[in-house]
Amino acid sequence: MHTTVEHALEATALDGAFAASDDTGPLAAGDHYTVPGFDSVAHLAAASLGVAMVALVLDSGSAYWYSRDAGPRAPHVLHPLYLEAARRGAGQVLPDIAADARYRDTPPLTGPSPTTLRFFACEPVFTLSGRHVGALCVMDHAPRSGLDEAGLAALRNAARLAGAGVVLGSYLGRTDPVTQLPHRSAFFEDLRSRHKNGAQRAWLIAIEVAPVERFNAFVRAMGFPYADELMRAVAARVLDWMPPRTNLYQVGVTRFAAVLPDGDKPLETTQLDALVARLRTPFDCLDIPLTLQPGIGLLDLDVRQLDGADPLRQVMSASYAAQRNPRGWALYERSQDERHQQEFFLVTELAAALTERTELYLHYQPRVRLSDGRCIAMEALARWRHPTLGEVPPGQFVPLAERAGLMRSLTGWVLDHGVAQLAAWRRAGCDVGLSLNISNADFDADLVTRLQDVATRYGVDPGTLELEFTETTLMAHNDATRRHLAAVRELGAGIAIDDFGTGYSNLASLRQMPATCLKIDQSFVRAMDASRHDAAIVRSTAALAHDLGFRVVVEGVETRRIYDAVRRMDCDEVQGYFVSRPLPAAAVPPWLERTAEWHQRDDEGGP
Ligand code: C2E
Ligand code: CA
Ligand code: CA
């Protein structure tokens, strides 16, 4: 019995990319993977119909071959006749292919056997639930007058059995039920057989269709039938692109992988660009257009060290990274992989810290009014002390929370704990306010409700609260944003534009936002000592912001010299290490007391 499997490159034009028969060959991986029972079905069909060859061709582009006489040789490009058979839902009998006008001018139908085939008949294959998946084809070297009733019945029965085999293949987890592509285990068989055949290295390719989050949202919105249809369409586009003699495997719901044929130089960069372009072209699936965000990863693998290695995970980490890369494809890099693993670890740890642990806490940094040296507000800054990693800096976990969709929980946590602390201070007689950092992800109608709820819960006047949004966050928004911000203002809370100067907005456009306060970014301030240019930027920004009606805060004041320089400018408040580093909650009341006394003694101002 001779069977092979091939995921064929589709011949797009009848006279186009068809490969000559001498360019065919047995597949390394093919011997390991078949549709269960295909051998027996094909053998039965060949015997009862007296034909030389049988093929099961699936509409995913996979084909399984049985040949009575020759060794298992599969064409690496499927003849259009097979492709049409796989796609049509009805049977067909071609007594003599050579005499048929449609195929007369296409290259001869050569199957696994090098001899030309003349007779062809096919019967559609359905799964038990009635879904059309392909066709069972029978071929012979000599033309015939046709098939009699008994022959047609035998072909129909064989097709029905083949359908049961396809279902069984999915059921056993060997093929994907949607695309009918072989699964992960077959991918590893492919790799191991490369090794057995003496290869030292292999190039792996992984294709990630869309970020998981996006795909899940998409399934929720459109339902599974649409998602299935989409994955079949994606598989068809990838198969269409695949290099000759290469199997495509489905290694996850939205992931494909393959072992590339040539160990040394498998692909040109233009080929990769072409695949990306193909997958970025919008899909018109059931008349609904959709654009994917594909990522393609490549890994140069030493197959001699396959044991214990995790090549599929590695190449998939490259494809994951490639989704965010403008080029859409990327080579595997160990350092990047380690970053992903670390990031994944941190995300799960942060999610746990947000719900069930006590690792998060807040520090508070004073904001001091220059006119009288009074501390008018504390800025809440999130801190995370992990039990084994120690302190994780906010510059690391805040962006991570943003990427992992944890930002709303983090802001919720900070709001809750910060406002509770403010309530406690105010009950103890400290007359301060609280400013809170709000991120892009928090920007919706819900924000006002959340703010109001927390203020009510702790009996705090919303007028003592101020929300800080970065300049970039504000610039990225629109009319809806303006409405949400107006609602925050109506509640009585203040709005500050944080890190001003790091984005590309101009003050006039920000004026349209109902902000009350502008914080000049510390990068300009810290360099003021050394650069007259930076000092001029701070001075003119402050003056202009003041004219436009903003209260002006200068961040990052680290030294007495800068503090004095800022005092001579048109500014309202300062914040920075010179005034105070961010403080633990317990240190705030004593600090407030000390500075109030200190200020009374020193009417020059400043701490
Ligand atoms: P930011 O909002 O601009 O906060 C000011 C940062 O500058 C804080 O860093 C503070 O410790 C630091 N800083 C204050 N004065 C000085 C100074 O004089 N010199 C220098 N070199 N640095 C100074 P931190 O706490 O590491 O926070 C970094 C950033 O992380 C914050 O920048 C903010 O964007 C973000 N972040 C922190 N906590 C939260 C939070 O609860 N929610 C959100 N959305 N973001 C947060
Ligand atoms: Ca801030
Ligand atoms: Ca800032």
XYZ file of C-alpha atoms and ligand atoms in Angstrom:
655
model
C 0.000 0.000 0.000
C 1.367 3.336 -0.930
C -0.033 6.568 0.363
C 1.353 10.027 0.754
C -0.066 13.320 1.849
C 0.554 16.604 0.182
C -0.740 20.059 0.849
C -0.627 21.265 -2.613
C 0.165 24.617 -3.984
C -2.896 25.645 -5.848
C -2.530 25.955 -9.590
C -4.184 29.294 -10.086
C -4.376 29.262 -13.855
C -5.023 26.135 -15.817
C -1.886 26.576 -17.804
C 0.019 28.343 -15.044
C 1.994 26.954 -12.208
C 1.487 23.316 -12.953
C 4.536 21.268 -12.091
C 5.924 18.613 -14.368
C 5.728 15.071 -13.123
C 9.465 14.621 -12.775
C 9.508 17.365 -10.171
C 7.480 15.248 -7.837
C 8.688 13.088 -5.066
C 7.753 11.270 -1.914
C 7.325 13.490 1.082
C 9.371 13.106 4.167
C 6.433 13.685 6.435
C 3.793 12.130 4.293
C 4.267 8.545 5.343
C 3.387 9.420 8.890
C 0.100 10.998 8.362
C -3.029 9.709 6.687
C -6.757 9.952 7.068
C -7.648 6.945 9.239
C -8.808 4.061 7.099
C -7.847 5.757 3.832
C -5.537 2.912 2.802
C -8.294 0.324 3.132
C -10.923 2.480 1.438
C -8.581 3.262 -1.446
C -7.537 -0.359 -1.795
C -11.189 -1.470 -1.926
C -12.107 1.206 -4.449
C -9.102 0.401 -6.657
C -9.896 -3.302 -6.613
C -13.628 -3.069 -7.251
C -13.291 -0.420 -9.978
C -10.097 -1.836 -11.413
C -8.319 1.545 -11.386
C -4.615 2.278 -10.932
C -4.926 5.231 -8.592
C -7.116 6.726 -5.911
C -6.825 10.183 -4.331
C -8.673 11.914 -1.549
C -8.459 15.648 -2.170
C -9.783 18.019 0.478
C -10.914 21.565 -0.189
C -8.262 22.731 2.276
C -5.725 21.669 -0.362
C -4.573 18.482 1.378
C -4.425 15.372 -0.775
C -3.882 11.697 0.059
C -2.703 9.304 -2.618
C -2.997 5.593 -3.211
C -1.326 3.905 -6.134
C -1.678 0.287 -7.185
C 1.619 -0.109 -8.946
C 4.111 2.723 -8.428
C 5.705 3.973 -5.224
C 4.062 6.851 -3.403
C 4.861 9.890 -5.441
C 2.689 12.925 -5.045
C 2.619 15.857 -7.460
C 3.627 18.992 -5.642
C 1.137 21.046 -7.533
C -2.352 19.681 -7.878
C -3.800 19.523 -11.358
C -6.826 21.850 -11.709
C -8.987 18.795 -12.193
C -8.311 17.664 -8.612
C -8.888 21.127 -7.224
C -12.177 21.476 -9.082
C -13.235 18.027 -7.920
C -12.443 18.970 -4.311
C -14.582 22.067 -4.538
C -17.606 20.877 -6.465
C -20.413 19.229 -4.560
C -21.266 16.718 -7.301
C -19.685 13.671 -8.887
C -18.087 13.660 -12.305
C -16.929 11.041 -14.797
C -14.406 11.919 -17.520
C -14.055 8.899 -19.855
C -10.970 10.407 -21.506
C -9.255 13.469 -20.083
C -7.204 13.936 -23.224
C -10.402 14.208 -25.284
C -12.007 16.755 -22.961
C -11.964 20.300 -24.349
C -11.480 21.846 -20.899
C -8.312 19.912 -20.148
C -6.939 19.272 -23.629
C -4.549 22.195 -23.379
C -3.480 21.774 -19.763
C -0.541 19.523 -19.012
C -1.401 15.833 -18.815
C -2.921 14.593 -15.597
C -0.014 12.961 -13.907
C -0.539 11.632 -10.474
C 1.868 9.870 -8.199
C 2.693 7.552 -11.031
C 4.867 8.986 -13.793
C 2.570 7.568 -16.442
C -0.083 9.804 -17.889
C -3.576 9.242 -16.660
C -6.581 9.275 -18.982
C -9.647 8.111 -17.081
C -10.959 10.186 -14.194
C -14.011 9.962 -11.946
C -14.819 11.619 -8.645
C -17.478 11.655 -5.977
C -17.919 14.394 -3.351
C -16.966 13.624 0.244
C -19.116 14.835 3.119
C -18.642 14.648 6.861
C -21.315 12.796 8.866
C -23.004 16.125 9.590
C -23.246 16.789 5.867
C -20.479 19.370 5.406
C -18.742 19.114 2.063
C -14.997 18.627 2.578
C -13.598 17.395 -0.734
C -13.694 14.556 -3.234
C -12.586 10.986 -3.693
C -11.005 10.619 -7.137
C -10.197 7.458 -9.093
C -7.863 7.447 -12.113
C -6.600 4.973 -14.640
C -4.022 4.935 -17.456
C -6.444 3.942 -20.192
C -9.573 5.801 -21.264
C -12.926 4.112 -20.574
C -16.456 4.387 -21.849
C -17.659 5.506 -18.412
C -18.787 3.890 -15.154
C -21.704 1.481 -14.893
C -24.263 1.523 -12.059
C -22.243 -0.901 -9.963
C -19.096 1.157 -10.470
C -20.865 4.381 -9.500
C -22.279 2.712 -6.393
C -18.809 1.463 -5.402
C -17.364 4.954 -5.828
C -20.199 6.492 -3.779
C -19.684 3.992 -0.959
C -15.945 4.563 -0.949
C -16.518 8.345 -0.770
C -18.872 7.858 2.163
C -16.260 5.763 4.001
C -13.580 8.358 3.248
C -15.867 11.032 4.787
C -16.118 8.939 7.948
C -12.308 8.700 7.966
C -11.941 12.486 7.709
C -14.272 12.896 10.679
C -12.387 10.248 12.604
C -9.122 12.075 11.854
C -10.495 15.242 13.465
C -11.971 13.247 16.286
C -8.604 11.677 17.041
C -7.112 15.152 17.115
C -5.011 14.531 14.033
C -6.645 17.074 11.803
C -8.341 20.342 12.474
C -12.107 19.914 12.215
C -12.470 23.291 10.509
C -9.628 23.440 7.975
C -8.851 19.702 7.824
C -5.171 20.533 8.123
C -3.042 18.127 10.153
C -2.341 19.113 13.729
C 0.640 19.781 15.924
C 1.623 16.134 16.382
C 2.062 15.778 12.614
C 4.232 18.908 12.624
C 6.597 17.233 15.073
C 6.569 14.030 13.006
C 7.660 16.169 10.075
C 10.529 17.626 12.099
C 11.666 14.273 13.420
C 11.665 12.764 9.954
C 13.931 15.619 8.772
C 16.302 14.592 11.489
C 16.094 10.919 10.530
C 16.830 11.837 6.925
C 20.102 13.401 8.058
C 19.182 17.092 8.069
C 21.117 19.175 10.577
C 19.037 22.301 10.535
C 15.547 23.257 9.566
C 13.764 26.523 9.142
C 10.412 26.707 10.872
C 7.714 29.184 10.053
C 4.743 30.060 12.258
C 1.810 32.185 11.226
C -0.335 33.923 13.776
C -3.550 35.194 12.257
C -4.688 37.778 14.782
C -4.064 38.663 18.414
C -6.029 36.233 20.604
C -7.922 39.064 22.283
C -9.076 40.333 18.927
C -10.039 36.948 17.617
C -12.068 36.159 20.735
C -13.866 39.491 20.542
C -14.548 38.754 16.935
C -16.015 35.292 17.686
C -18.194 36.841 20.393
C -19.516 39.375 17.914
C -19.898 37.207 14.812
C -20.311 33.655 16.061
C -18.445 30.455 15.318
C -19.721 29.774 11.784
C -18.198 33.049 10.602
C -14.941 32.353 12.462
C -14.757 28.868 10.898
C -15.323 30.297 7.457
C -12.642 32.891 8.081
C -10.089 30.298 9.184
C -10.780 28.253 6.047
C -10.252 31.369 3.943
C -6.989 32.140 5.766
C -5.779 28.550 5.341
C -6.525 28.759 1.612
C -4.493 31.961 1.252
C -1.547 30.492 3.125
C -1.685 27.245 1.121
C -1.752 29.292 -2.013
C 1.520 30.883 -0.966
C 3.281 27.792 0.441
C 6.575 26.751 -1.155
C 6.471 23.435 -3.038
C 6.774 20.200 -1.083
C 5.838 21.848 2.183
C 3.130 20.723 4.550
C 1.036 23.222 6.420
C -0.064 22.340 9.932
C -2.684 23.910 12.106
C -1.059 24.250 15.507
C -3.674 26.357 17.278
C -7.094 27.856 16.612
C -5.554 30.866 14.905
C -2.059 29.503 14.206
C -0.347 27.646 11.442
C 3.176 26.280 11.154
C 5.390 24.544 8.628
C 8.865 23.106 8.244
C 10.417 24.791 5.222
C 11.972 22.542 2.614
C 15.451 24.010 2.216
C 17.610 23.997 5.313
C 20.017 26.716 4.224
C 18.183 29.552 2.641
C 14.523 28.796 2.757
C 12.877 32.028 1.682
C 13.586 35.411 0.191
C 12.470 38.419 2.193
C 10.220 39.338 -0.724
C 8.402 36.013 -0.291
C 7.760 36.821 3.346
C 6.591 40.324 2.460
C 4.264 38.744 -0.077
C 2.729 36.435 2.529
C 2.218 39.356 4.912
C 0.608 41.419 2.152
C -1.638 38.494 1.254
C -2.842 38.106 4.824
C -3.215 41.830 5.395
C -5.511 42.126 2.399
C -9.032 42.351 3.869
C -11.021 39.116 3.881
C -14.482 39.258 2.466
C -15.988 36.471 4.455
C -19.739 35.785 4.072
C -19.920 39.308 2.627
C -18.513 40.907 5.764
C -15.088 42.477 5.292
C -12.459 41.928 7.960
C -8.810 42.921 8.247
C -6.490 40.684 10.217
C -3.299 41.527 12.027
C -0.981 38.684 11.026
C 2.458 37.941 12.418
C 4.949 35.573 10.842
C 7.800 34.078 12.824
C 10.879 32.242 11.577
C 13.263 30.022 13.467
C 16.526 28.489 12.336
C 16.523 25.222 14.256
C 19.339 22.819 14.990
C 17.402 19.576 14.523
C 20.118 17.546 16.211
C 19.063 19.172 19.441
C 15.386 18.529 19.084
C 15.011 16.619 22.329
C 13.888 18.842 25.128
C 13.744 21.840 22.825
C 10.555 23.766 22.369
C 10.828 24.950 18.770
C 7.125 25.457 18.180
C 6.737 27.701 21.191
C 9.862 29.605 20.139
C 8.818 30.205 16.566
C 5.382 31.196 17.806
C 6.934 33.759 20.128
C 8.559 35.281 17.043
C 5.223 35.370 15.218
C 3.641 36.977 18.258
C 6.299 39.696 18.237
C 5.885 40.131 14.489
C 2.254 41.148 14.881
C 3.405 44.446 16.323
C 6.156 44.845 13.766
C 5.344 47.030 10.732
C 6.970 44.475 8.469
C 4.744 41.708 9.828
C 7.446 39.044 10.043
C 10.368 38.501 12.405
C 13.177 36.099 13.129
C 13.238 34.338 16.469
C 15.431 36.106 18.998
C 16.306 34.547 22.288
C 16.344 37.862 24.151
C 12.916 38.758 22.876
C 11.612 35.328 23.787
C 12.923 35.748 27.321
C 11.233 39.128 27.486
C 7.936 37.534 26.459
C 8.254 34.816 29.039
C 9.082 37.369 31.696
C 6.222 39.561 30.514
C 3.789 36.681 30.604
C 4.925 35.826 34.101
C 4.565 39.450 35.214
C 1.089 39.784 33.716
C -0.255 36.754 35.580
C 1.436 37.939 38.754
C 0.041 41.448 38.370
C -3.456 40.094 37.770
C -3.130 38.089 40.987
C -1.732 41.085 42.864
C -4.752 43.123 41.773
C -7.272 40.668 43.103
C -6.048 38.562 45.968
C -2.734 39.766 47.283
C -1.325 42.657 49.269
C 1.687 43.512 47.133
C 0.408 46.776 45.687
C 0.645 49.974 47.651
C 0.806 53.701 47.040
C 3.371 56.388 47.507
C 2.375 60.020 47.646
C 4.356 62.916 46.242
C 3.566 66.444 47.456
C 2.667 69.264 45.091
C 3.598 72.606 46.636
C 2.127 76.027 45.845
C 4.843 78.593 45.195
C 2.934 81.661 46.420
C 2.780 80.462 50.016
C 4.764 77.194 50.070
C 1.715 75.203 51.112
C 1.245 71.621 50.027
C -2.084 71.587 48.293
C -2.178 68.048 46.952
C -0.503 64.642 47.000
C -0.050 62.676 43.788
C -0.792 58.969 44.238
C 1.871 56.793 42.582
C 1.412 53.044 42.318
C 4.047 50.680 43.735
C 4.402 46.919 43.441
C 6.546 44.808 45.712
C 6.578 41.269 44.320
C 7.404 38.486 46.843
C 10.305 37.098 44.786
C 11.131 39.816 42.239
C 11.124 42.628 44.781
C 10.131 46.135 43.703
C 8.885 46.237 40.129
C 9.155 49.835 38.857
C 5.929 51.520 37.666
C 7.709 52.329 34.411
C 7.574 48.564 33.811
C 4.251 47.400 35.233
C 2.082 50.373 34.198
C 2.733 49.911 30.437
C 2.389 46.149 30.963
C -1.024 46.615 32.568
C -1.961 48.742 29.593
C -0.924 46.054 27.071
C -2.511 43.203 29.004
C -5.878 44.877 29.506
C -5.367 45.247 33.264
C -5.329 49.026 33.343
C -8.930 49.498 34.402
C -8.395 47.188 37.373
C -5.186 48.971 38.293
C -6.848 52.392 38.130
C -9.753 50.981 40.131
C -7.338 49.769 42.784
C -5.524 53.133 42.946
C -8.794 55.096 43.088
C -10.100 52.939 45.887
C -6.991 52.945 48.058
C -5.975 56.527 47.280
C -9.359 58.040 48.070
C -9.706 55.913 51.224
C -6.330 57.284 52.370
C -7.307 60.846 51.515
C -10.497 60.459 53.574
C -8.406 59.266 56.529
C -6.005 62.241 56.266
C -8.813 64.744 55.997
C -10.562 63.261 59.032
C -7.271 63.689 60.877
C -7.260 67.394 59.949
C -4.856 67.479 56.997
C -6.204 69.886 54.430
C -4.822 68.336 51.212
C -6.170 67.121 47.925
C -5.267 64.071 45.878
C -4.227 63.767 42.257
C -4.579 60.467 40.424
C -3.032 59.205 37.186
C -5.623 58.059 34.676
C -4.743 56.055 31.626
C -6.026 55.774 28.079
C -7.970 52.594 28.842
C -10.024 54.361 31.521
C -11.405 56.861 29.080
C -15.106 56.238 28.758
C -18.433 57.329 30.178
C -17.837 54.935 33.061
C -14.988 57.093 34.359
C -17.332 59.691 35.853
C -19.431 57.005 37.551
C -16.357 55.343 39.011
C -15.096 58.655 40.331
C -18.436 59.595 41.832
C -18.865 56.145 43.419
C -15.514 56.176 45.137
C -15.982 59.743 46.383
C -19.379 58.839 47.834
C -18.122 55.605 49.358
C -15.442 57.400 51.376
C -17.370 60.625 51.953
C -14.857 62.768 50.098
C -15.736 65.975 48.226
C -14.896 65.373 44.517
C -13.528 68.937 44.536
C -10.491 67.633 46.458
C -9.639 65.254 43.602
C -7.732 65.900 40.409
C -7.246 63.496 37.499
C -3.985 63.549 35.521
C -4.087 62.525 31.858
C -0.978 62.504 29.730
C -0.807 64.886 26.836
C -0.687 61.962 24.377
C -3.823 60.398 25.844
C -5.734 63.642 25.500
C -4.554 64.278 21.959
C -5.694 60.845 20.793
C -9.280 61.593 21.694
C -12.283 63.290 20.295
C -15.670 64.795 21.048
C -16.707 61.905 23.278
C -13.567 62.441 25.360
C -14.393 66.073 25.747
C -17.859 65.146 27.008
C -16.474 62.684 29.573
C -13.992 65.292 30.764
C -16.727 67.923 30.981
C -18.689 65.505 33.174
C -15.640 65.091 35.435
C -15.437 68.886 35.708
C -19.147 69.124 36.518
C -18.581 66.762 39.397
C -16.117 69.334 40.696
C -12.894 67.345 40.178
C -9.901 68.964 38.472
C -8.214 67.810 35.277
C -4.481 68.051 34.665
C -2.508 67.560 31.477
C 0.466 65.446 32.553
C 3.933 65.239 30.968
C 3.300 68.297 28.811
C 5.956 68.752 26.131
C 6.493 65.052 25.415
C 3.738 64.868 22.804
C 3.304 66.929 19.701
C 0.279 68.967 20.612
C 0.133 72.683 20.798
C -1.376 74.499 23.695
C -4.157 76.039 21.650
C -5.514 72.622 20.633
C -5.338 71.390 24.221
C -7.296 74.447 25.244
C -10.353 72.748 23.744
C -10.089 70.156 26.494
C -11.772 71.258 29.720
C -8.488 70.897 31.647
C -7.668 73.086 34.611
C -3.995 72.429 35.072
C -0.892 71.758 33.018
C 2.175 69.881 34.270
C 5.373 70.681 32.394
C 7.328 67.473 31.870
C 10.342 66.855 34.048
C 12.648 66.170 31.105
C 12.778 69.937 30.354
C 13.028 70.865 33.990
C 15.820 68.502 34.994
C 18.052 69.833 32.223
C 17.349 73.489 33.022
C 20.582 73.853 34.949
C 22.693 72.813 32.015
C 20.666 74.157 29.149
C 19.520 77.739 28.707
C 17.391 76.428 25.899
C 15.396 74.169 28.248
C 15.012 76.974 30.741
C 13.566 79.129 27.982
C 11.130 76.372 26.996
C 9.897 76.015 30.568
C 9.611 79.791 31.011
C 7.688 80.427 27.800
C 5.452 77.348 28.141
C 4.557 78.403 31.665
C 3.744 81.954 30.586
C 1.653 80.857 27.630
C -0.214 78.181 29.653
C -0.968 80.774 32.280
C -2.345 83.162 29.686
C -4.611 80.394 28.424
C -6.012 79.985 31.924
C -4.232 76.822 33.088
C -2.726 76.439 36.516
C 0.914 75.568 35.861
C 2.831 72.824 37.692
C 6.538 72.276 37.114
C 7.553 68.641 37.658
C 10.960 67.151 38.404
C 12.443 69.989 40.455
C 15.516 68.327 41.921
C 17.767 71.130 43.178
C 17.659 74.414 45.013
C 18.985 76.224 41.924
C 16.127 74.950 39.755
C 13.628 75.612 42.498
C 14.786 79.243 42.684
C 14.738 79.608 38.916
C 11.207 78.244 38.725
C 10.060 80.602 41.488
C 11.010 83.522 39.251
C 8.845 82.130 36.455
C 5.134 82.358 35.920
C 4.318 79.079 37.726
C 1.832 78.033 40.375
C 3.154 74.799 41.795
C 6.263 72.666 41.907
C 6.806 68.988 42.412
C 10.083 67.101 42.584
C 12.748 65.478 44.710
C 13.887 68.864 46.015
C 10.480 69.373 47.624
C 10.014 65.731 48.504
C 10.416 62.269 47.104
C 7.216 60.208 46.908
C 6.374 59.207 50.506
C 4.748 56.195 52.124
C 1.266 57.026 53.443
C 2.359 56.996 57.080
C 5.076 59.587 56.407
C 2.675 62.118 54.899
C 1.078 63.705 58.040
C 4.452 64.283 59.777
C 5.863 65.712 56.530
C 2.895 68.097 56.239
C 3.383 69.249 59.822
C 7.124 69.765 59.418
C 6.846 71.766 56.221
C 4.034 73.949 57.577
C 6.211 74.897 60.574
C 9.274 75.279 58.432
C 7.414 77.548 56.085
C 6.205 79.776 58.918
C 9.841 80.367 59.906
C 11.075 81.041 56.398
C 9.099 83.579 54.434
C 11.556 83.223 51.579
C 9.473 80.110 50.751
C 10.689 76.666 49.808
C 11.227 73.617 51.958
P 4.297 60.639 36.373
O 2.807 60.635 36.504
O 4.891 61.697 35.535
O 4.865 60.665 37.833
C 6.033 61.331 38.187
C 7.198 60.417 38.221
O 8.384 61.140 38.356
C 7.153 59.463 39.416
O 7.814 58.280 39.017
C 8.007 60.215 40.442
O 8.561 59.374 41.424
C 9.067 60.787 39.545
N 9.643 62.016 40.095
C 9.039 62.946 40.863
N 9.894 63.969 41.129
C 11.064 63.675 40.501
C 12.341 64.339 40.413
O 12.564 65.396 40.953
N 13.301 63.741 39.680
C 13.105 62.562 39.080
N 14.109 62.014 38.389
N 11.904 61.899 39.140
C 10.898 62.451 39.848
P 7.212 56.879 39.244
O 6.501 56.797 40.539
O 8.303 55.925 38.953
O 6.097 56.779 38.138
C 6.424 56.765 36.791
C 5.199 56.893 35.970
O 4.364 55.748 36.095
C 4.309 58.055 36.341
O 4.797 59.216 35.783
C 3.003 57.634 35.735
O 2.983 57.917 34.371
C 3.037 56.155 35.918
N 2.233 55.803 37.094
C 2.606 55.683 38.383
N 1.544 55.350 39.126
C 0.485 55.287 38.300
C -0.908 54.978 38.472
O -1.399 54.735 39.563
N -1.700 54.972 37.353
C -1.182 55.280 36.133
N -2.025 55.294 35.092
N 0.096 55.571 35.937
C 0.927 55.572 37.010
Ca 1.388 62.136 36.942
Ca 4.383 63.653 34.852
